[in-house]
PDB file of C-alpha atoms and ligand atoms in Angstrom:
ATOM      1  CA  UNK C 669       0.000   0.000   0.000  1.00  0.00           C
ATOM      2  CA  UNK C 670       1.473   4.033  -1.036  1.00  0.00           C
ATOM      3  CA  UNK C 671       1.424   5.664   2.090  1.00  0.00           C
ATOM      4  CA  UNK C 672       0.777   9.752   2.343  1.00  0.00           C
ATOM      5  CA  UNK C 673       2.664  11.878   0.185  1.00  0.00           C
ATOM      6  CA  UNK C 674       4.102  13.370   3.727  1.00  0.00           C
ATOM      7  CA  UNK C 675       6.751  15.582   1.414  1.00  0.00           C
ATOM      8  CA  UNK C 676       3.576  17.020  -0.505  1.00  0.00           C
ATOM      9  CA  UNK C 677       2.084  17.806   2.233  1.00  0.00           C
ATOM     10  CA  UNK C 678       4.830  19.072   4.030  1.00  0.00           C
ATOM     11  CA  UNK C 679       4.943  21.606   1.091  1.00  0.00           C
ATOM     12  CA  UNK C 680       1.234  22.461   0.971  1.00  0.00           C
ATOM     13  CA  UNK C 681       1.552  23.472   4.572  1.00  0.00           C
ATOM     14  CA  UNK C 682       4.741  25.201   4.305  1.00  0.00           C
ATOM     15  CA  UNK C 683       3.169  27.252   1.516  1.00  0.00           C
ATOM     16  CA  UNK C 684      -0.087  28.605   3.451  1.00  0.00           C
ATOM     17  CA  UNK C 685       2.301  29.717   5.791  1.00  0.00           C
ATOM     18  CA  UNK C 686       4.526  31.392   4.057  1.00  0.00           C
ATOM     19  CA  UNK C 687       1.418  32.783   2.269  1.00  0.00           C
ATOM     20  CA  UNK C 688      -0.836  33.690   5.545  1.00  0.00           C
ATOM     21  CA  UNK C 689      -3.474  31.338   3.059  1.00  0.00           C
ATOM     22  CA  UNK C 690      -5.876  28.795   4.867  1.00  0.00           C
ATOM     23  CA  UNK C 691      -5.915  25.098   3.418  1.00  0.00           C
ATOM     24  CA  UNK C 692      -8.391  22.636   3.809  1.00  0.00           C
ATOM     25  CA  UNK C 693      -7.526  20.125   6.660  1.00  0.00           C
ATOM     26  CA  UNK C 694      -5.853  16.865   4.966  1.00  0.00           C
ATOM     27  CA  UNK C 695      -5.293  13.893   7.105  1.00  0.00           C
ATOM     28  CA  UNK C 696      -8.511  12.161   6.701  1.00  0.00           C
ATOM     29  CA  UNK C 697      -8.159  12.422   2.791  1.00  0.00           C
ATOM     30  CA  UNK C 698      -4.648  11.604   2.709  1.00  0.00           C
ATOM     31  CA  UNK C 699      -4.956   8.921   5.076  1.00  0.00           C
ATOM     32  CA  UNK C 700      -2.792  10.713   7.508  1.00  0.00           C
ATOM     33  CA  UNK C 701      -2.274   8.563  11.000  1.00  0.00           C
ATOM     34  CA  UNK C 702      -0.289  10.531  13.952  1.00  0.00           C
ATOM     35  CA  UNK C 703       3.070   8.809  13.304  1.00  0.00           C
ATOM     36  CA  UNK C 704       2.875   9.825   9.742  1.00  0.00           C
ATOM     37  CA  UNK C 705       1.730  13.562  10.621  1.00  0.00           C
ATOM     38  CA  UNK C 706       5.030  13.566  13.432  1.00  0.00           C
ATOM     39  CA  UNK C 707       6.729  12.998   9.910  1.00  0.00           C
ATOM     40  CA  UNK C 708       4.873  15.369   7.697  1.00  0.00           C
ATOM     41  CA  UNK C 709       6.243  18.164  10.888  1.00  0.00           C
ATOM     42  CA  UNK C 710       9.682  16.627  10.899  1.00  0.00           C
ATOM     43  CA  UNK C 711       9.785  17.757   6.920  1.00  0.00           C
ATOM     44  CA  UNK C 712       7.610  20.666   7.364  1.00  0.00           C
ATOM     45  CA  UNK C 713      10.468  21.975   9.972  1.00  0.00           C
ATOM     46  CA  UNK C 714      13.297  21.027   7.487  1.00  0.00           C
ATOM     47  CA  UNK C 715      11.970  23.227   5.344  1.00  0.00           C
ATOM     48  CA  UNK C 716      12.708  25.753   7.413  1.00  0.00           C
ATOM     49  CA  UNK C 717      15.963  24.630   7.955  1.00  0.00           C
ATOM     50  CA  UNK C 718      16.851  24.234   4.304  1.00  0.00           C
ATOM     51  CA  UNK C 719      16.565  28.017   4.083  1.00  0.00           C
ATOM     52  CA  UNK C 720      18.614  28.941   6.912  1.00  0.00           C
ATOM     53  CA  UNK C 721      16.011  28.684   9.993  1.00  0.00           C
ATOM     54  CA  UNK C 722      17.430  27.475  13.605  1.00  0.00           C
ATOM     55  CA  UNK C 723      16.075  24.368  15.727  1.00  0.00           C
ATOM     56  CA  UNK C 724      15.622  27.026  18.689  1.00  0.00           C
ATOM     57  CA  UNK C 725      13.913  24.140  21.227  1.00  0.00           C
ATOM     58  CA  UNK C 726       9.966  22.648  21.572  1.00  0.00           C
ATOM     59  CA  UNK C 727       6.508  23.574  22.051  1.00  0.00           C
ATOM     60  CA  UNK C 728       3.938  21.248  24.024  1.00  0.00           C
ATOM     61  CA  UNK C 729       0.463  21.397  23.077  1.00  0.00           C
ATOM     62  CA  UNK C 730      -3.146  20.764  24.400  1.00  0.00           C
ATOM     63  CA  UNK C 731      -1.284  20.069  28.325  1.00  0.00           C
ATOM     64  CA  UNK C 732      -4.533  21.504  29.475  1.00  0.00           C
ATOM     65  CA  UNK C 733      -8.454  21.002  29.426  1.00  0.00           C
ATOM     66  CA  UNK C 734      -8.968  24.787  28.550  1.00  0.00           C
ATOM     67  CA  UNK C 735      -6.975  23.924  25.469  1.00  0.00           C
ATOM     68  CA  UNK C 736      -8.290  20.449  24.581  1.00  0.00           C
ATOM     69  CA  UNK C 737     -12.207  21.961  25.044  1.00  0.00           C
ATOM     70  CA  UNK C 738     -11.363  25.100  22.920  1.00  0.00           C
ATOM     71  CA  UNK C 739      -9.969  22.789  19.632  1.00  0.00           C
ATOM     72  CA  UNK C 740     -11.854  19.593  20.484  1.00  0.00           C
ATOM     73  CA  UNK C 741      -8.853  17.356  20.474  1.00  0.00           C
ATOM     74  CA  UNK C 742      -7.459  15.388  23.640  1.00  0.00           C
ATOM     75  CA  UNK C 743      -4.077  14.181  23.140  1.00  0.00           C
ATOM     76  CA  UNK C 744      -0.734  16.196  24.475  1.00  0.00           C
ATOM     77  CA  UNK C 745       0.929  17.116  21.195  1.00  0.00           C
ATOM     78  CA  UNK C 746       4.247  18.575  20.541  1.00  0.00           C
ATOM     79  CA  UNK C 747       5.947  20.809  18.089  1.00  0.00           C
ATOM     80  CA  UNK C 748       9.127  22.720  16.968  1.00  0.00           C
ATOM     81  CA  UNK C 749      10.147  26.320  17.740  1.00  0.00           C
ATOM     82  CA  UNK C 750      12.760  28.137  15.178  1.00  0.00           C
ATOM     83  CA  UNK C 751      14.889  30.884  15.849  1.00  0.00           C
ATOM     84  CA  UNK C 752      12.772  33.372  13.362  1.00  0.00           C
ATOM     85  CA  UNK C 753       9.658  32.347  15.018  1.00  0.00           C
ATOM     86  CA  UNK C 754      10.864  34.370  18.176  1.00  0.00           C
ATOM     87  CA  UNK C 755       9.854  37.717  18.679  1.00  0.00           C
ATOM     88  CA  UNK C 756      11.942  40.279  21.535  1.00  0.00           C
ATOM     89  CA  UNK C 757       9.862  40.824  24.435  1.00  0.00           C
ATOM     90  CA  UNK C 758       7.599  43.818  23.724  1.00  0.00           C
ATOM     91  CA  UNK C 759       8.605  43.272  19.759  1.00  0.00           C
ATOM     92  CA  UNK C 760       5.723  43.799  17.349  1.00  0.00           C
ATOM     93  CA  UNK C 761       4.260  41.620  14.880  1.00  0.00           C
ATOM     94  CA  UNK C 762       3.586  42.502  11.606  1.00  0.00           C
ATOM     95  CA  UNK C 763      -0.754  41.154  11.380  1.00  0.00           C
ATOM     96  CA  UNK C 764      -0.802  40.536   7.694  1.00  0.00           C
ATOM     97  CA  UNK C 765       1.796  37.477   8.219  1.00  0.00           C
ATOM     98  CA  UNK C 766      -0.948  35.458   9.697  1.00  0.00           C
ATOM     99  CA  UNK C 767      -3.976  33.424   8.861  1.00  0.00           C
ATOM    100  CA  UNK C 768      -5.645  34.175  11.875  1.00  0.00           C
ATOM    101  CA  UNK C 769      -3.972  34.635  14.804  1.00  0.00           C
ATOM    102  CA  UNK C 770      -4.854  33.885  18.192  1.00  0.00           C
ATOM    103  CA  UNK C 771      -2.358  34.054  21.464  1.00  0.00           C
ATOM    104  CA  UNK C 772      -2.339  32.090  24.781  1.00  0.00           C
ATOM    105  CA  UNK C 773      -0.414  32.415  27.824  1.00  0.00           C
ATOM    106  CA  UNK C 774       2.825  29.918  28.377  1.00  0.00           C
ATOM    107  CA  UNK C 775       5.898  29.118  30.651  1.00  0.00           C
ATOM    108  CA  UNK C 776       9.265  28.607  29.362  1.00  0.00           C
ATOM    109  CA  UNK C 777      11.972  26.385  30.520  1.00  0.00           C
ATOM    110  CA  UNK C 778      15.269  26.743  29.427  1.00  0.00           C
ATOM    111  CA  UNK C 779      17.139  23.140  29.511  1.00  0.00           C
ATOM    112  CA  UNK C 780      20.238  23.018  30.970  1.00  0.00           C
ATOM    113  CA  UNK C 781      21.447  18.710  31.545  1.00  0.00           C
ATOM    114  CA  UNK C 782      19.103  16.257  30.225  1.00  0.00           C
ATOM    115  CA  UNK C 783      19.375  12.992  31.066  1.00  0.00           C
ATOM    116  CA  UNK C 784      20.835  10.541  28.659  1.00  0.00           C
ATOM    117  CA  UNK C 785      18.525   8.164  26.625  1.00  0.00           C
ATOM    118  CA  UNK C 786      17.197   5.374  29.563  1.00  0.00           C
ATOM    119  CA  UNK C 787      18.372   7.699  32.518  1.00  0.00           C
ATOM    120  CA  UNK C 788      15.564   8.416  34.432  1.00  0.00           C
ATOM    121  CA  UNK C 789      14.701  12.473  34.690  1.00  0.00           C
ATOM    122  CA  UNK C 790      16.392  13.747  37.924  1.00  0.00           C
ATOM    123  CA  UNK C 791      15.370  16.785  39.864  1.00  0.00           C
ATOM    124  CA  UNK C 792      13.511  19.095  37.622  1.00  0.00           C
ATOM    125  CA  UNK C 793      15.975  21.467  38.603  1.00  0.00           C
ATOM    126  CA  UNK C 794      18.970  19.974  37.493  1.00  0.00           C
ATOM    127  CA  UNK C 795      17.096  19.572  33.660  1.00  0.00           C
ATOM    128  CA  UNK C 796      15.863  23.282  33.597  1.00  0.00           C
ATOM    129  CA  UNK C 797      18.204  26.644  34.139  1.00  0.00           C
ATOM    130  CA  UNK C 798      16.214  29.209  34.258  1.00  0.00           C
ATOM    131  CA  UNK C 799      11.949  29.866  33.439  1.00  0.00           C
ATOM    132  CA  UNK C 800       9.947  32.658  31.903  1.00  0.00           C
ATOM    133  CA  UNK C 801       6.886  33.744  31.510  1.00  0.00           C
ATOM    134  CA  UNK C 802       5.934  33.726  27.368  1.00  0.00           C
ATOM    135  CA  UNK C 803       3.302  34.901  24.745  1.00  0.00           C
ATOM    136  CA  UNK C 804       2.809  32.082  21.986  1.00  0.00           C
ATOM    137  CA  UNK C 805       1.010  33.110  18.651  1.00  0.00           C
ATOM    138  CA  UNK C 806      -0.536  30.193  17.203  1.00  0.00           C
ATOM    139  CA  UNK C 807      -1.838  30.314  13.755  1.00  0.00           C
ATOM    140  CA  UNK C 808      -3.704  27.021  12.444  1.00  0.00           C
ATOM    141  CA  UNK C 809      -3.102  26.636   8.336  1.00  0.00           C
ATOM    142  CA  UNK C 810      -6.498  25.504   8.178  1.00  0.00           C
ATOM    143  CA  UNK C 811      -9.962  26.820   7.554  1.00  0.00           C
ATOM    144  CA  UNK C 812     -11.638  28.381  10.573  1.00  0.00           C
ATOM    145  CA  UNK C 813      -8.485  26.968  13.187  1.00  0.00           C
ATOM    146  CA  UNK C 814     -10.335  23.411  12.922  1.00  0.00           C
ATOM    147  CA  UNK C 815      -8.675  20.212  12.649  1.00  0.00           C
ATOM    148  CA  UNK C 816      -8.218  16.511  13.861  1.00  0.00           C
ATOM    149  CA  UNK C 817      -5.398  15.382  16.049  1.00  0.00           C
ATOM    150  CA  UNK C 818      -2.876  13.911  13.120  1.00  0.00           C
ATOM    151  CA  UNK C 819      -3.654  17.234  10.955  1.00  0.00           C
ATOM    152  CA  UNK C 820      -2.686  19.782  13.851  1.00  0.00           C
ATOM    153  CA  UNK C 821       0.587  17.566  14.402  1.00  0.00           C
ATOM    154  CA  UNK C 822       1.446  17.877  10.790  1.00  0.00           C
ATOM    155  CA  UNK C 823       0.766  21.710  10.940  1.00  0.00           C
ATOM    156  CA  UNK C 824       3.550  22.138  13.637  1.00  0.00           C
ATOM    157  CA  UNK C 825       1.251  22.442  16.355  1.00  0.00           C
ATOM    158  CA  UNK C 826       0.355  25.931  15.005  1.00  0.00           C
ATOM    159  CA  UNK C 827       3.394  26.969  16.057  1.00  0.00           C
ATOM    160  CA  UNK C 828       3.627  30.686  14.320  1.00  0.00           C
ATOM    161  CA  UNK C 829       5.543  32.848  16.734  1.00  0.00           C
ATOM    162  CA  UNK C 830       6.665  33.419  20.502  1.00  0.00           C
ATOM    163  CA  UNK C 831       7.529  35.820  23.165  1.00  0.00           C
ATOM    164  CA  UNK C 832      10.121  35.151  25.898  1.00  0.00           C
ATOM    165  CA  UNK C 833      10.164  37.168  28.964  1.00  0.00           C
ATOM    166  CA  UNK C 834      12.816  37.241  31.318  1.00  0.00           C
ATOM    167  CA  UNK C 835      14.527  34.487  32.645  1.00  0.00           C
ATOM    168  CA  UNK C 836      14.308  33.855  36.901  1.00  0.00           C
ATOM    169  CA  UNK C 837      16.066  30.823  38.345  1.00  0.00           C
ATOM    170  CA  UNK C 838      13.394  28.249  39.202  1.00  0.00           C
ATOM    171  CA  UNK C 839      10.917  29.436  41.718  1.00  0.00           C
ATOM    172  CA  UNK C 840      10.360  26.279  44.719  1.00  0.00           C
ATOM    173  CA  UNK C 841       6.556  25.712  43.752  1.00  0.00           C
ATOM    174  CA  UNK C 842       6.185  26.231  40.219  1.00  0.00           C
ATOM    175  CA  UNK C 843       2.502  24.602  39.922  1.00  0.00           C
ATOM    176  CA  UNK C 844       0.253  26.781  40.863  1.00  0.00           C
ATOM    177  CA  UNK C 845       1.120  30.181  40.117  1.00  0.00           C
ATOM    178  CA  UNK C 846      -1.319  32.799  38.476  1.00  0.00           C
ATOM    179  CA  UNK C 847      -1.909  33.475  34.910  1.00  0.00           C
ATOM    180  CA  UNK C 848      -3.295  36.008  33.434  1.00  0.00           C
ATOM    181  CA  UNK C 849      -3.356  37.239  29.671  1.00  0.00           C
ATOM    182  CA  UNK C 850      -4.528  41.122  28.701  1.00  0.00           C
ATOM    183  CA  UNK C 851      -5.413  42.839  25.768  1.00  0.00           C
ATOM    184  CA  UNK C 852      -5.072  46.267  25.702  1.00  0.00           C
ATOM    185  CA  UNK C 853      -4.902  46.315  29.203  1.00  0.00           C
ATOM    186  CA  UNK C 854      -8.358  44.456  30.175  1.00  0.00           C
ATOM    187  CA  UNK C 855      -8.030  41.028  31.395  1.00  0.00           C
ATOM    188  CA  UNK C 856      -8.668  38.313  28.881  1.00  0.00           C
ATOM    189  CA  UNK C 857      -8.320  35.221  30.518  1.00  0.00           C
ATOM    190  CA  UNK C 858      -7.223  34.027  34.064  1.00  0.00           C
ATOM    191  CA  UNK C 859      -5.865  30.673  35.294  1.00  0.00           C
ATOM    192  CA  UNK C 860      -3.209  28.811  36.934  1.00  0.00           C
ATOM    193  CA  UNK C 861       0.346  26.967  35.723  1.00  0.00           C
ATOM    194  CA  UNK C 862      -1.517  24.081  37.777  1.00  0.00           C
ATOM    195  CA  UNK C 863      -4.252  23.672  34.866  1.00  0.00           C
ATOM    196  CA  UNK C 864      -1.021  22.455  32.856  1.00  0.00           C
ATOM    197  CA  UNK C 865      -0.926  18.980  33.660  1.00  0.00           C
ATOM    198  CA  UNK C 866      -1.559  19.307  36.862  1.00  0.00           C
ATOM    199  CA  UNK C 867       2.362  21.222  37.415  1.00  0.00           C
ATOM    200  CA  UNK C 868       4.105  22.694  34.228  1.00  0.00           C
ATOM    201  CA  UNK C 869       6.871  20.150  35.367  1.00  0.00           C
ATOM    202  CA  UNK C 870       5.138  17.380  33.706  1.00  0.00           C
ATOM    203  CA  UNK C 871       4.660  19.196  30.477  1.00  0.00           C
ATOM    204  CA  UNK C 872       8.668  18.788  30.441  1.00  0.00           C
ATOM    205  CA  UNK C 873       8.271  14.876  31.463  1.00  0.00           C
ATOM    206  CA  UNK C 874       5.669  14.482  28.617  1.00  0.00           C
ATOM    207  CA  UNK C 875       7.889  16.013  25.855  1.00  0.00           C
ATOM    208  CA  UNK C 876      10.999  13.916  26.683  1.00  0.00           C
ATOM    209  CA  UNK C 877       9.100  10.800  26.573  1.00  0.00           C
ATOM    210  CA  UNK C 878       6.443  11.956  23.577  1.00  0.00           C
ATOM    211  CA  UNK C 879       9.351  13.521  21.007  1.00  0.00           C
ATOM    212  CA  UNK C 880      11.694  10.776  22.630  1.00  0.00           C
ATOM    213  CA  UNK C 881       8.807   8.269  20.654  1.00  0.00           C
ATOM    214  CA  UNK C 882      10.281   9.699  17.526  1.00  0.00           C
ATOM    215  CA  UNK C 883      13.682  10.012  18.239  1.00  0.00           C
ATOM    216  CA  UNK C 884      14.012  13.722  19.065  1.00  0.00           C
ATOM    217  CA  UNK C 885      16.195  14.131  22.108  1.00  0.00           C
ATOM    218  CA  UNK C 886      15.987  17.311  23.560  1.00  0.00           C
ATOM    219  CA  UNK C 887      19.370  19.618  23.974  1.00  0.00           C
ATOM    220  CA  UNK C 888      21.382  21.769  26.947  1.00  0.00           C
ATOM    221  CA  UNK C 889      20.559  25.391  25.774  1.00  0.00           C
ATOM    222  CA  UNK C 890      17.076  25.000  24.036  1.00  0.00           C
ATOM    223  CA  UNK C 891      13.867  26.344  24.958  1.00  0.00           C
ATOM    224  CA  UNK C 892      10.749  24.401  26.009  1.00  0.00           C
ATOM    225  CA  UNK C 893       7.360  25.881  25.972  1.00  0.00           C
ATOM    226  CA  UNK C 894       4.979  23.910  28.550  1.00  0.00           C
ATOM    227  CA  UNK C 895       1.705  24.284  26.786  1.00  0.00           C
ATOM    228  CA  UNK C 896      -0.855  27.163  27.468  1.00  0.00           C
ATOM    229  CA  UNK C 897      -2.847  27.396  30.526  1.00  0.00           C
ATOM    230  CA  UNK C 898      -5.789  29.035  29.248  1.00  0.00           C
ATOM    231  CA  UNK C 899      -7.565  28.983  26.099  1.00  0.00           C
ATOM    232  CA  UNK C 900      -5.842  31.160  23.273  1.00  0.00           C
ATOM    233  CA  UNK C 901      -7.463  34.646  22.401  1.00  0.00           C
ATOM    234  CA  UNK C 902      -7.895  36.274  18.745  1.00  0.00           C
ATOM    235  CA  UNK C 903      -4.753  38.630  18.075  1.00  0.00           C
ATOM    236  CA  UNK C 904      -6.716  41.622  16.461  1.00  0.00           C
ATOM    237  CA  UNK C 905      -4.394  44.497  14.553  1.00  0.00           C
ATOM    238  CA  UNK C 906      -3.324  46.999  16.625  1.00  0.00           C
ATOM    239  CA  UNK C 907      -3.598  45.342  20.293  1.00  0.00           C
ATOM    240  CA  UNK C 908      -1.235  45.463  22.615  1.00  0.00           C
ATOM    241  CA  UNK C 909      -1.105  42.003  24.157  1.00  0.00           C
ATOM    242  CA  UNK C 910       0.674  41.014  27.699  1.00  0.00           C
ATOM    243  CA  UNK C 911       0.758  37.991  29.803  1.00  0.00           C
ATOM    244  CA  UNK C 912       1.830  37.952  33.167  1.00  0.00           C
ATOM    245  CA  UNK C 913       2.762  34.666  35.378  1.00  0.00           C
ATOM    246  CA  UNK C 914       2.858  35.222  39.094  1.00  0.00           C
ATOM    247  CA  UNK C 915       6.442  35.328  40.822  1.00  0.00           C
ATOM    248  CA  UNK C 916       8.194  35.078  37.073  1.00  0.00           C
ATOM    249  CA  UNK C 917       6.838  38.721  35.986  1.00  0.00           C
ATOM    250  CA  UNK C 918       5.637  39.668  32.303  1.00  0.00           C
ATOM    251  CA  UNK C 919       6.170  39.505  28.263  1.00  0.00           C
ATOM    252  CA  UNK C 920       4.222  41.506  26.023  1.00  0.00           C
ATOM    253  CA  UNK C 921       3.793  41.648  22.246  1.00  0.00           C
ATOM    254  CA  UNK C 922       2.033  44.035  19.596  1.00  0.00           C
ATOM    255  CA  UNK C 923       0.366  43.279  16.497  1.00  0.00           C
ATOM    256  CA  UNK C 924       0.653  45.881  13.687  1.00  0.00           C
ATOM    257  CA  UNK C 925      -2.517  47.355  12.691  1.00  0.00           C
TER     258      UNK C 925
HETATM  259  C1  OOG V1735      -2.748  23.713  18.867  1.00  0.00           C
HETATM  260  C2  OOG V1735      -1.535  24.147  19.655  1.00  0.00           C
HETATM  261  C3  OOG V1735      -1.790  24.093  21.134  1.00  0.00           C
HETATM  262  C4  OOG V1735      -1.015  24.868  23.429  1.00  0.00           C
HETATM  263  O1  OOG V1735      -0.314  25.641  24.113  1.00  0.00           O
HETATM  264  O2  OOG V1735      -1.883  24.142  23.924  1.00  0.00           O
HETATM  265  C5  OOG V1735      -0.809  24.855  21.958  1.00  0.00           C
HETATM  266  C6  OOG V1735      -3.755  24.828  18.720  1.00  0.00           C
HETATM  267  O3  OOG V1735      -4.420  25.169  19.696  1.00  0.00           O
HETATM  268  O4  OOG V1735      -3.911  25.333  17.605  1.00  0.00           O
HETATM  269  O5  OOG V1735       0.119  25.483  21.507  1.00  0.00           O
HETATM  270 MG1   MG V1736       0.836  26.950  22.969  1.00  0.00          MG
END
């Protein structure tokens, strides 16, 4: 039996992307199964590569039920962050560059040791430096930001764009702290690092032993997103956009109008 054509539609994503163009979803036409969509990413993300893009670290997805309610799909997914998907803290993104944009709160690890393949994960602190509070824009390539499980893993999670705020040493209890997102200043959504699995912690657990499935092995020095806390808000032109994570401070972004 042919498999998917998981370089075509590596390419067909890549282009609405690079295009800010909405595709139909694919994966139940193309007969597109979750290892095979982990492969349509893995190609999607070397096209990046090829044209000069840096493996920058990972992004979990759906760790909570705010998530997993707001796209209908219940599995922990995880993606790939690139150097020119980050923006500087209070940097502004330019609107047009997206389908439709929508941004959630996160917290970001930044990995120092990780354990060798088979080594159990030691003391949480001894795998992460330092942790931030972060923006991430998501952008779904398909119609109306709806899709099945294998097509959102092909699309890189959504993975469009993040902010990084700064770095603190690990706080002692990192699972339940306060979340909050605003736009323009009002509050858009509140919740807690403990809707994330339970503790952000196991978000970092998850994506050792979930990219680990497909041989990616994280590395000293990148960055690890833990997966939003709250469901993601519409980025409309011209808002000012700010999440704030108790004890770890703020990030902000802008979105050209
Ligand atoms: C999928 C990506 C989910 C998160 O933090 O849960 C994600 C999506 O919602 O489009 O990044
Ligand atoms: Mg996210």
């Amino acid at each position: 039996m042919i498999g998917p054509d998981v370089a075509g539609i590596a390419e067909k994503l890549g282009a609405a992307a690079d295009g800010a163009t909405a595709i139909a979803q694919l994966a139940a036409e193309t007969g597109l199964d979750v290892d095979a969509a982990y492969a349509v990413q893995t190609a999607l993300v070397q096209r990046r590569l090829n044209r000069g893009e840096r493996l920058v670290g990972l992004k979990m997805g759906l760790t909570s039920k705010a998530k997993m309610a707001q796209v209908g799909v219940d599995e922990v997914i995880w993606g790939r962050l690139t150097d020119s998907m980050r923006v500087p803290d209070g940097g502004t993104v330019e609107h047009a560059d997206f389908i439709h944009p929508r941004v959630e709160p996160e917290v970001a690890f930044l990995l120092d040791r990780l354990p060798e393949p088979g080594e159990p994960l030691g003391a949480f602190t001894d795998a992460v430096r330092a942790v931030a509070p972060a923006i991430e824009l998501i952008d779904s390539r398909y119609a109306d930001f709806t899709f099945s499980l294998p097509d959102v893993v092909a699309d890189n999670t959504s993975a469009a764009a993040f902010v990084v705020g700064p770095w603190s040493p690990v706080p002692d209890g990192l699972d339940n702290l306060g979340v909050l997102l605003e736009i323009d200043g009002r509050v858009a959504q509140v919740g807690s690092t403990a809707a994330i699995l339970g503790d952000p912690r196991r978000a970092l657990d998850e994506g050792i032993r979930l990219a680990g499935r497909h041989g990616v092995r994280l590395r000293s020095g990148w960055l690890f997103l833990a997966g939003a806390a709250t469901a993601a808000v519409p980025l409309r032109p011209g808002s000012h956009v700010r999440a704030v994570v108790e004890r770890l401070g703020s990030c902000s972004l802008k979105a050209s109008s």
